[in-house]
Amino acid sequence: MFPCLPRHFGTFVAVLALAAALRAQTPFVSSPWCGNVTATSATAALRVVNPGMKVRLLVSRTADLSESQFSLPVASSAETGNAVKLEVQGLLPNTEYFYGFEINGSVSGEVISRGRFRTFPLGAASFKIAFSSCADYRKEDQSAFSAIEAERPLLFINTGDLHYNDTNSTNVEDYRRNYDGVLQHPVQASLYRNIPVAYMWDDHDFSGNDSDGGSIGRDAARRAYRERVPHYPLGSAGGTMAQAFTIGRVRVIMTDMRSAADSRLIPDNAAKSHLGEAQKTWFKQELIAARDADFPLIIWVCTAPWIGTAGSGDDDWSVYSTERREIANFIKANRIKNVTLISGDMHALAYDNGAHSDYADGGGAPLVVLHAAALTSDGSSKGGPYTGGPFPGNRQYGVLEVTDTGGTTIAANFSGKRVGEGTKLTYDFTAQTSGKTTSVASAPLSGDSTGDKALTAISTRGRIVGGDVLIAGFVVSGRSPRNVMIRAVGPSLVPHGVPDALPNPKLVVYQGPTAIADNDDWGTGNVTQISAGFVRGGLFPYSSQTSKDSALFLLLAPGVYTAQVRSADGAGGVTLVEVYDVP
């Protein structure tokens, strides 16, 4: 089934022995793993031996699982290879929990069936995450996994190459067995059981070395990922594994660099994409949403190295340099700050403070770039130059510690570590909120087409209680009318980490003292035109056409305007009012 290299033989036999023991003594094909953790919920995923097995997840604040909360029961099915995913909700934020499984009415007591996690904090909080990539469970030395588990991070972000089986097959069972191989390894399985994971694949664990959206195994690989991985909700991003989530006041955006990518070998031009058009649109909307929600720090989990001279590499952003420039220009044009890129694939420790990562025309989009790998693979370097490193090697991982005491500035410390040698490099940096308040915001929105635009968008966020009004003032300058998108976002803030959003905002636009337009529920307006305006303006979409968010798309003559937001039903909560000049 696997190549048995001599130096891997002992570990390989141990993994096969564990797999046989699992099948013989327990209902589990492999160890479970935990993910999709939020401030109030968590998911565990596992594969059992037979169809028709009724499984529930038990979650408790004590290791003996007393006074447990239960998930809804799920019956295993041959259609999914007997894989089940179970979610428990209603948990307390920033709290340690233990979990286990009830199968066909009996609670399993095996060590491999028990794990733990900590829910994420709500609002300002300090925390630690770990990240790395590039691991082969057939290798002898798996000590990096034990070292990461000993760090007790809130989350482990696996940035790709979960294994090196290089499967490219239309048979989904081939991909399911790859996950079994990882989760049957005693050292790796212990980490994934006891530290929540956010995992994004790269090439070796997608459909083989240098694989892309044209791989014959793409659909089977995607299906197995959805079945087996405890992932965050997948974005509407062209079938990719793109996903995003929030930790405290940090927004994390994970992109799939493989399953929609064009071949790295075709000429580099505006049509060539590393993300695919649907995912790229989703990614831009997520960046805008994170900016508008005023997250001090945005983490982009990108499994491909970002830095490198155009055309110099063969499997990284340097051979997608036109799209790289497009993304950098988008970040610059939309004034998206504090983007930190956590990258995989390169088997080394390195960081860049923005000195070499800015690919916007004329500059203006420097990104902090952090590299940490490899877990078991031999060392190698890609791209660069970097401000610090690279330090090639294995048994390596990164730790990012975020210190957030609730002010406008948060601090972050990156440590690149090697087992047995400790910290090899460090980098300290800060990130800052935009300082938005609930007071009136007033700014010129745009100028004539013949002049420079001073500002293309404004937004302000605040809490409405009772009869409060949130006001954003803006000016359409120049001599020509402008297309303007005005939004009052309430319920659609919830998926972006704002749980106490205003349930039903009402938007009224005034020119001077005169009300010229209003909207309560956006679905009652011109949905086609408004939705198109979202896309053209780079705005994140609303959660559904029936959501009670408000929006207006107006052609406004030069003049002074205010957008005023109230609660339509008297309930209180947080709302975001946005005004965009739409091209």
XYZ file of C-alpha atoms in Angstrom, residues 179 297 318:
3
model
C -6.621 10.517 6.275
C -5.154 41.787 12.613
C 6.262 33.998 -8.615
